[in-house]
Every structure is written in structure tokens, then in C-alpha cells.
Short mmCIF file of C-alpha atoms in Angstrom, two decimals:
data_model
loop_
_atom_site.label_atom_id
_atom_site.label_comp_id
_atom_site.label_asym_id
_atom_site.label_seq_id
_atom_site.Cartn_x
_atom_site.Cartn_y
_atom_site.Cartn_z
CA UNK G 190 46.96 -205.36 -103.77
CA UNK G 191 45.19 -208.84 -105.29
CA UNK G 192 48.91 -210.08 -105.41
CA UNK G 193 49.12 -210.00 -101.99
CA UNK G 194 45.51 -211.27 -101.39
CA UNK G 195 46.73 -214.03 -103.62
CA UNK G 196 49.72 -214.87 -101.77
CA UNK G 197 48.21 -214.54 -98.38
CA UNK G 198 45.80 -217.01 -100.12
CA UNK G 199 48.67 -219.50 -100.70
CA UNK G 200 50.06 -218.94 -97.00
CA UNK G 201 46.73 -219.76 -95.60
CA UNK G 202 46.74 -223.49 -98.08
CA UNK G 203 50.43 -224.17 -97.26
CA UNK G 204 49.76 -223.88 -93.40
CA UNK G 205 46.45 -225.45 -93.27
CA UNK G 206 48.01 -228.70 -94.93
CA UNK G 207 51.56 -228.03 -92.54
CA UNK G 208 49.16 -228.34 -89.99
CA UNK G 209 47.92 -231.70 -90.85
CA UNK G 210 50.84 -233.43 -91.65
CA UNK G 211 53.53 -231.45 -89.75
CA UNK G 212 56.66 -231.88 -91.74
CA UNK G 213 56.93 -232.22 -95.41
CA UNK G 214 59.18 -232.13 -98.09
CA UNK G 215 58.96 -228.97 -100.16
CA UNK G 216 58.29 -231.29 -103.82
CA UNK G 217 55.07 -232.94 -101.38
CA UNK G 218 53.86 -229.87 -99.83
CA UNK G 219 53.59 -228.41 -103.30
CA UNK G 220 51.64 -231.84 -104.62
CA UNK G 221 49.17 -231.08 -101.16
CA UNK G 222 48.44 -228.06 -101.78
CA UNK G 223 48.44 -228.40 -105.69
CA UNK G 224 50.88 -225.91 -106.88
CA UNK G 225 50.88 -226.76 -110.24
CA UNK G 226 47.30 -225.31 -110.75
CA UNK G 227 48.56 -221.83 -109.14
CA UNK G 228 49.71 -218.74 -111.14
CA UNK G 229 53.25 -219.04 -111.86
CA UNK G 230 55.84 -218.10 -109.02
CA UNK G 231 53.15 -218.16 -106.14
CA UNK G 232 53.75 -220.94 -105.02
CA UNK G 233 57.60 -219.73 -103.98
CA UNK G 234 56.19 -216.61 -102.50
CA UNK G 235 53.60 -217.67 -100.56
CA UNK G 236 56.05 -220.15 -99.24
CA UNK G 237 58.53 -217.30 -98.71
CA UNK G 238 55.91 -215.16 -97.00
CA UNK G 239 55.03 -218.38 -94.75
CA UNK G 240 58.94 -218.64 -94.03
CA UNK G 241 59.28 -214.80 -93.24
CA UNK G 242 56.13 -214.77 -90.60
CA UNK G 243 57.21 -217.96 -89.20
CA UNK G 244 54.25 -219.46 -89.97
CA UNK G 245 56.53 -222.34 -91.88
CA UNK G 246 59.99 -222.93 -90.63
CA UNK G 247 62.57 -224.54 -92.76
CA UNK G 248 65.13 -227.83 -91.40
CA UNK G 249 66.70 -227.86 -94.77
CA UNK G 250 66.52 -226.77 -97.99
CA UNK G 251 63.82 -229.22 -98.98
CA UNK G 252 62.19 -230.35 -95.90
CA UNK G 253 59.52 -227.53 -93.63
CA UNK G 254 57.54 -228.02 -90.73
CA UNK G 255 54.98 -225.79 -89.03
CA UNK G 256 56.36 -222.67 -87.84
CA UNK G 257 56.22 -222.32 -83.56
CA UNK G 258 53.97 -219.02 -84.36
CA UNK G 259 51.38 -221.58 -85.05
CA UNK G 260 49.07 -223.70 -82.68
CA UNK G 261 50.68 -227.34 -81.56
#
């Protein structure tokens, strides 16, 4: 269960800063939300997660923008 609550954690970060800047490459979405200080692999599944609810929605494999779930 805290994996998840972790990971939810990580959806929340990754969509608060989509929200700002509304399309970023995955290398400066990670540097936003400062990945490197996360447990190892949660960055990747809270960005999977994201991806899955469309709360994130992927244009390539390095570039994501704010899922349409989400408010404009």
C-alpha cells in the first residue's frame, strides 16, 4: 500500500509541474520535479501511472504534455 501512496505521490508532482509548463521533454520533467532525489524506479512508474490515467499523454517517446483528463 505506501508504494502506491508513493507513486500517486509522484503522479500528483509530475502533473502539477505538466500543468505549469504544458509540454516537456521527459530528461526536463524529471529535472522539475527532481527525480534524482526519488527512490529508485518511481520516477518511471509514477510517470507510467500518469500515462495510464491520462493524466500525462505522450507525443513521442521523449516529449509529454498534460493529459485532456486534466483542466486547460
Amino acid at each position: 500500500m505506501a508504494i502506491h501512496s508513493h507513486v500517486d505521490a509522484g503522479v500528483e508532482e509530475i502533473v502539477r509541474v505538466l500543468r505549469g509548463y504544458r509540454v516537456l521533454t521527459r530528461a526536463r520533467l524529471a529535472d522539475a520535479v527532481d527525480a534524482a532525489e526519488w527512490p529508485q524506479g518511481m520516477f518511471e512508474d509514477a510517470l507510467r501511472r500518469a500515462v495510464e490515467q491520462g493524466r500525462v499523454r505522450r507525443l513521442s517517446d521523449e516529449l509529454l504534455e498534460i493529459g485532456p483528463s486534466e483542466p486547460q
